[in-house]
Coordinates of C-alpha atoms in Angstrom, one line a residue:
X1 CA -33.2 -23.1 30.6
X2 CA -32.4 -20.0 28.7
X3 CA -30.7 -18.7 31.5
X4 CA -27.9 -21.1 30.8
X5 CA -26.9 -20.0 27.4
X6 CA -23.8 -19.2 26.7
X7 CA -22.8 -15.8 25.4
X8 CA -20.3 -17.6 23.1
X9 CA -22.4 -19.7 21.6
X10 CA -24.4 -16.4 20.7
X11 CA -21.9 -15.0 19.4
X12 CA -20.8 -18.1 17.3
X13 CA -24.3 -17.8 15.7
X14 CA -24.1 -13.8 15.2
X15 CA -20.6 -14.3 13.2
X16 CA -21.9 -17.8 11.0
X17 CA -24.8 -15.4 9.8
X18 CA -22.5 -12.4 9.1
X19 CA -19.4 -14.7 7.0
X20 CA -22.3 -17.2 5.8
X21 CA -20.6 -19.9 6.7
X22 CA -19.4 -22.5 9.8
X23 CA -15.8 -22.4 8.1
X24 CA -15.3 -18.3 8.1
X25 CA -16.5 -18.4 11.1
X26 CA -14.5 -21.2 12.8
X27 CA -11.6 -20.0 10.8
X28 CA -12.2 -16.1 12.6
X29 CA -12.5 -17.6 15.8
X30 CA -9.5 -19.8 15.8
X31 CA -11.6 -23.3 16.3
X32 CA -12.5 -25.9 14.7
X33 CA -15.7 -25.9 12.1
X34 CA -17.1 -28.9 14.7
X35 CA -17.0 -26.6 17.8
X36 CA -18.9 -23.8 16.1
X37 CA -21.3 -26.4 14.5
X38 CA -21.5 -27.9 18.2
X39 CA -22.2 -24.6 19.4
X40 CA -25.1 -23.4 17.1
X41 CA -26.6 -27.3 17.6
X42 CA -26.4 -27.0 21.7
X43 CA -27.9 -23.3 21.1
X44 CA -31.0 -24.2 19.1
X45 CA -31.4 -27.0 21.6
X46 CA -31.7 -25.2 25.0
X47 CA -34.0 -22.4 23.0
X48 CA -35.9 -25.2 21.2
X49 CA -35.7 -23.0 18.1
X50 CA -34.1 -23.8 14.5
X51 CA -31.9 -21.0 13.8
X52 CA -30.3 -22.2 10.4
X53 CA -31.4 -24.5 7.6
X54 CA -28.1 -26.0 6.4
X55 CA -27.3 -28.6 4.1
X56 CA -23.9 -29.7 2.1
X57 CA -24.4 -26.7 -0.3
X58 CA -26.0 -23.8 1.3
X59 CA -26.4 -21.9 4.7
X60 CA -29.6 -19.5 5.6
X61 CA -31.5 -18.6 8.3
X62 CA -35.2 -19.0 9.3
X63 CA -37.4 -16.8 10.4
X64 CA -36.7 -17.2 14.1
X65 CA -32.9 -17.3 12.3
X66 CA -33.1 -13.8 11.7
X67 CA -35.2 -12.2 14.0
X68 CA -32.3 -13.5 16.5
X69 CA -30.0 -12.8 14.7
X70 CA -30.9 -8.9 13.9
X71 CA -31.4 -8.3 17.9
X72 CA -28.4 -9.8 19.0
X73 CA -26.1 -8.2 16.6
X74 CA -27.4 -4.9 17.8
X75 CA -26.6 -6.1 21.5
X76 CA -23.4 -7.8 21.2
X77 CA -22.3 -4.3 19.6
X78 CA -23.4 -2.1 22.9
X79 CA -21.8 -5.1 24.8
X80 CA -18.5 -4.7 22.8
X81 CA -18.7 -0.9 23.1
X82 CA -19.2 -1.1 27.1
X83 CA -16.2 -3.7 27.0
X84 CA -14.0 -1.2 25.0
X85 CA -15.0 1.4 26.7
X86 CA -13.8 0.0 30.2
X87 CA -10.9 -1.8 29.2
X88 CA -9.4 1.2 27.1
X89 CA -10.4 3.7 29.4
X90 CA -6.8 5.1 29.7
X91 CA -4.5 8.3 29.4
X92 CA -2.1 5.6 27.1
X93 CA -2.4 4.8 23.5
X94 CA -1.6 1.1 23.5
X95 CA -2.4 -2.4 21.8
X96 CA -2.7 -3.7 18.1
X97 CA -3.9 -2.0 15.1
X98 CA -4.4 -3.9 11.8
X99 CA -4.3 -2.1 8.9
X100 CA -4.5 -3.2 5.1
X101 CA -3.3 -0.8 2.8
X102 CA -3.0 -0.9 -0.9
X103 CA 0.8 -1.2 -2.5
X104 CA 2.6 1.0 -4.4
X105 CA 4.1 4.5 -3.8
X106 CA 0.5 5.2 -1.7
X107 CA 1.3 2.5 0.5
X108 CA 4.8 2.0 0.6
X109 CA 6.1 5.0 0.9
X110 CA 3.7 7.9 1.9
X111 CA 1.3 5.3 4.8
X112 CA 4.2 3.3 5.7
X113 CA 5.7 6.7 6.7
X114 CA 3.0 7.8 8.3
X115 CA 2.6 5.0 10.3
X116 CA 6.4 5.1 11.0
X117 CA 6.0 8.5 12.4
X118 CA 2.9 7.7 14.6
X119 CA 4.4 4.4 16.4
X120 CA 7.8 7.1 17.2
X121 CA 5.1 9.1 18.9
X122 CA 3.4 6.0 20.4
X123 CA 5.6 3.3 21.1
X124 CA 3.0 0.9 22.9
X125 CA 1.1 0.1 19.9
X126 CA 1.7 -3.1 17.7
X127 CA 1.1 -2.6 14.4
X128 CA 0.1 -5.1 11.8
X129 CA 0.2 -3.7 8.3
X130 CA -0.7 -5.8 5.3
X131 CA -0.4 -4.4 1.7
X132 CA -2.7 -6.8 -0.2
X133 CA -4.6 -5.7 -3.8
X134 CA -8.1 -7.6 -3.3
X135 CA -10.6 -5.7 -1.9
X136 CA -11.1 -6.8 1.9
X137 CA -14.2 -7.1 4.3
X138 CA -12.6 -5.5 7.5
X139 CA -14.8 -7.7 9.7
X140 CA -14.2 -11.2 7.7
X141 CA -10.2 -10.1 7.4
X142 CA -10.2 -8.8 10.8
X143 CA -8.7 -6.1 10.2
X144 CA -9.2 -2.1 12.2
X145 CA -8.7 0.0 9.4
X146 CA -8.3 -0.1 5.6
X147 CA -6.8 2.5 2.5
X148 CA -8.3 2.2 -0.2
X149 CA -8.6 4.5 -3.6
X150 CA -12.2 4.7 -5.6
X151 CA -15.7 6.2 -4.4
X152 CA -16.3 3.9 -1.0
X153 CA -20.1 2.8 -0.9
X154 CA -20.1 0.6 1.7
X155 CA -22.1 2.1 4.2
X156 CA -21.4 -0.1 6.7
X157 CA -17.8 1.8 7.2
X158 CA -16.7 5.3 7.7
X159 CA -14.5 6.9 5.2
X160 CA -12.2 10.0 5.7
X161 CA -10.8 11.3 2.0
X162 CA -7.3 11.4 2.5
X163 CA -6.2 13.4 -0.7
X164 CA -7.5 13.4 -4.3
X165 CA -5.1 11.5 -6.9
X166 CA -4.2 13.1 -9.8
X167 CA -4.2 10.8 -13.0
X168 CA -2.6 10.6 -16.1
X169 CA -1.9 9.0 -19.3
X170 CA 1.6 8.3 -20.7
X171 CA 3.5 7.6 -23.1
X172 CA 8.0 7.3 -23.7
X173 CA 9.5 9.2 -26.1
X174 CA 10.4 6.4 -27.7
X175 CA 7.1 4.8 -28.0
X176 CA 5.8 8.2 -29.1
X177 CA 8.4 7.6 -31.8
X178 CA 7.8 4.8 -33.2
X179 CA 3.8 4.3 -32.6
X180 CA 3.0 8.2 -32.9
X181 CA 0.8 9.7 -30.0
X182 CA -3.1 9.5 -29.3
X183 CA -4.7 12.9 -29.3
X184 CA -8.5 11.6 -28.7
X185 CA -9.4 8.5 -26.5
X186 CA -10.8 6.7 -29.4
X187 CA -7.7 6.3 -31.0
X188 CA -6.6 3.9 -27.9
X189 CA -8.0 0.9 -30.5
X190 CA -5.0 1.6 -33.1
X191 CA -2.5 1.9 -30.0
X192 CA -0.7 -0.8 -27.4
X193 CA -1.7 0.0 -23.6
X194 CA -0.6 -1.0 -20.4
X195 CA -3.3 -1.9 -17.7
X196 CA -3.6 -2.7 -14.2
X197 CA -7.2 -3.7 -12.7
X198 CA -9.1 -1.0 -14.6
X199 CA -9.6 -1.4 -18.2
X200 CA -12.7 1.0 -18.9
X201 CA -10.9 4.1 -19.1
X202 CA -12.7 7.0 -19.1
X203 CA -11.6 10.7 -19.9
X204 CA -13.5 14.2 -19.7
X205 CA -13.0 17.1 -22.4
X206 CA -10.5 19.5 -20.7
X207 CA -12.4 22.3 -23.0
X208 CA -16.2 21.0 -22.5
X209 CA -16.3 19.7 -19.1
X210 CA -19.6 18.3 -19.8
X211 CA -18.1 15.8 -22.7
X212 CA -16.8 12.7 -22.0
X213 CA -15.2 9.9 -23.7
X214 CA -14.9 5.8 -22.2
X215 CA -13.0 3.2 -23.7
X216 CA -12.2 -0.8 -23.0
X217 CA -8.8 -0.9 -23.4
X218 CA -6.9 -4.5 -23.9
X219 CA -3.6 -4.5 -22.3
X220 CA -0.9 -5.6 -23.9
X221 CA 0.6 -6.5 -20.3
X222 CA -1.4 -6.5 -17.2
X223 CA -0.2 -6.1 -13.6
X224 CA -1.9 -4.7 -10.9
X225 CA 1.9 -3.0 -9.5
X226 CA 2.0 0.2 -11.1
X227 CA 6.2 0.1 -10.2
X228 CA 6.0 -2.9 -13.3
X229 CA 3.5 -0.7 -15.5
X230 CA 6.1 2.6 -15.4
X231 CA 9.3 0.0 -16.0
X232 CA 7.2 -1.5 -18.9
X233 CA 6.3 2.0 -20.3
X234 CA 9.4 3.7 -19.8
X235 CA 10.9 0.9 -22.2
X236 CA 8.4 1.8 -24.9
X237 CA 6.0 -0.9 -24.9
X238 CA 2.9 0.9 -24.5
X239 CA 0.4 3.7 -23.1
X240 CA -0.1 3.5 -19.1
X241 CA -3.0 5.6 -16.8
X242 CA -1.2 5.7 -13.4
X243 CA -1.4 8.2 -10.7
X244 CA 0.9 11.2 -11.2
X245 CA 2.2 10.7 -8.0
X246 CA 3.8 7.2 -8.9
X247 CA 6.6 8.8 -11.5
X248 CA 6.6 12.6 -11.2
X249 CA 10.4 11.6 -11.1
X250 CA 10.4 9.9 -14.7
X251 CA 8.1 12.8 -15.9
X252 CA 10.5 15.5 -14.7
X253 CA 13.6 13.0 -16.1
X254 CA 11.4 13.1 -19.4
X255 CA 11.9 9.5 -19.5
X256 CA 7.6 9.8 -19.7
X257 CA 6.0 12.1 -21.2
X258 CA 1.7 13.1 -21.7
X259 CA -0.4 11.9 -23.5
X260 CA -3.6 13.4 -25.0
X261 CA -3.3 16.7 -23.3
X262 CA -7.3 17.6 -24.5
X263 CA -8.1 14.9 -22.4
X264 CA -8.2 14.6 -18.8
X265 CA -9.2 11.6 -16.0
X266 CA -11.0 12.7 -13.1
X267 CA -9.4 12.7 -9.8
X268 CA -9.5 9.3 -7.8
X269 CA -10.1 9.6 -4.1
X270 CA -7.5 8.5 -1.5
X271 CA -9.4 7.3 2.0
X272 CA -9.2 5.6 5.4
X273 CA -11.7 3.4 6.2
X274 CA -13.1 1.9 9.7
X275 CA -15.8 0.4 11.6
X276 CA -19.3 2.4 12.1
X277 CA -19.2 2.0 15.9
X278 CA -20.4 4.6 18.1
X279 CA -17.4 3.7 19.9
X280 CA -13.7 3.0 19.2
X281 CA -10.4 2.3 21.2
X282 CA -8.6 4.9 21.7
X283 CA -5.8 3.8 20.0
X284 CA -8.0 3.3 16.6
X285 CA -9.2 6.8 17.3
X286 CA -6.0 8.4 18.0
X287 CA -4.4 7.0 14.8
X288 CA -7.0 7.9 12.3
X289 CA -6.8 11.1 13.4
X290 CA -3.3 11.1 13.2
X291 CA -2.9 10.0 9.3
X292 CA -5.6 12.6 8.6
X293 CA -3.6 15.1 9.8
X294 CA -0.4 13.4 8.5
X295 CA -1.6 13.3 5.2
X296 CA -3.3 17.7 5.2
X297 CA 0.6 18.1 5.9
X298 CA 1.7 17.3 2.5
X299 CA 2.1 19.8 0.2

């Protein structure tokens, strides 16, 4: 009898248990939540083994659940990899590569160049790029490689640091003006700021490295485009913390100006990110590769 089970039913179960749910799961598949719930009902049969305890609520697995489920994601991923490996066994870059990318001038103008550049060079590959600001699971979203900025700790991903991000406070003349400028963080309270997703700020004593300030700021607009935080700040209506690279224009125009020169912000990493599999198409390969080098070219 267990000679006759299906692979794909296997593999049904193996993605239910990493999403959590039938839905994810049918919805990553492209069926219908009663063909996967079919599938994992037929595949406990014919091993005469529960797998998952489900009810209206909540999804887990047994014992037997995840002693299964452990093994056979370790051997559907050396089946992939042998699969991969044959299939994409050629001299040719080709096929699709999704990537999600954060917005902005990181995204839209120094990646999306990048990848411009690369599919000149490669012109069989199919590129699907998404900017999108939520943090994404590349296996739930599908997607082959991610750009993100932060300290990655997900260890189930590789990251390759891109470039470090230079950040900085600012100000307009004209809100310097008529509000006065900050000269220590604390004085943010008394002051109107401008924040995107991050509202702990924290700065670091550009005399005593070793001294360091944080502060919940309160935005008096929040928007996670940093192209609506400059037009915003520009006009005088409050302090911003943006990476320099988004307006060195409006800096050297001295239509924005710094703030709190004492204090600094520590440098945000820019990264790739991709699956941790011993092996990956070539054409995922190739491009990482490619934007790493891409992006040591800048000056």
């Amino acid at each position: 009898m267990l000679n006759n089970i299906n692979l794909a039913d296997i593999r049904s179960f193996v993605l239910i248990a990493q999403l959590g749910n039938f839905t994810k799961a049918a919805n990553a598949l492209e069926v219908s939540r009663s063909h996967v719930s079919r599938q994992i009902s037929a595949l406990e049969k014919q091993m005469g083994v529960t797998l998952l305890t489900r009810t209206t609520r909540t999804l887990r697995l047994t014992q037997a659940g995840q002693r299964f489920f452990h093994q056979c994601e370790t051997a559907l991923q050396q089946i992939d990899q042998a699969l991969v490996a044959a299939v994409d066994d050629t001299k040719k870059v080709q096929g699709l590569i999704r990537v999600n990318c954060v917005g902005g001038y990181l995204g839209e103008e120094l990646v999306a160049q990048a990848i411009a550049e690369f599919m000149q060079l490669h012109p069989q590959v199919i590129v699907d790029l998404d900017f999108s600001s939520p943090r994404i699971d590349l296996i739930e979203d599908q997607f082959d490689v991610a750009f993100r900025m932060g300290e990655l700790e997900d260890a189930g991903f590789i990251a390759k640091r891109l470039m470090d991000i230079e950040m900085v406070t600012l100000a307009s003349p004209s809100y310097v003006q008529r509000y006065g400028e900050p000269q220590h963080p604390r004085e943010l309270t008394n002051h109107r700021t401008l924040t995107g997703s991050v509202t702990k700020w924290s700065f670091v004593s550009a005399l005593e490295s070793n001294k360091h300030y944080d502060i919940h700021v309160k935005g008096k607009l929040t928007c996670k485009n940093g192209r609506a935080l400059i037009k915003a700040c520009q006009l005088g209506n409050g302090l911003i913390r943006v990476p320099k690279v988004y307006c060195e224009n409006e800096i050297n125009r001295g239509e924005l100006v710094c703030v709190m020169p004492q204090w600094r912000i520590n440098s945000v990493p820019f990264s790739t990110i991709f699956h941790k599999d011993r092996y990956q198409p070539k054409r995922i390969r190739v491009f990482v590769d490619f934007i790493s080098e891409w992006f040591k070219s800048l000056p």
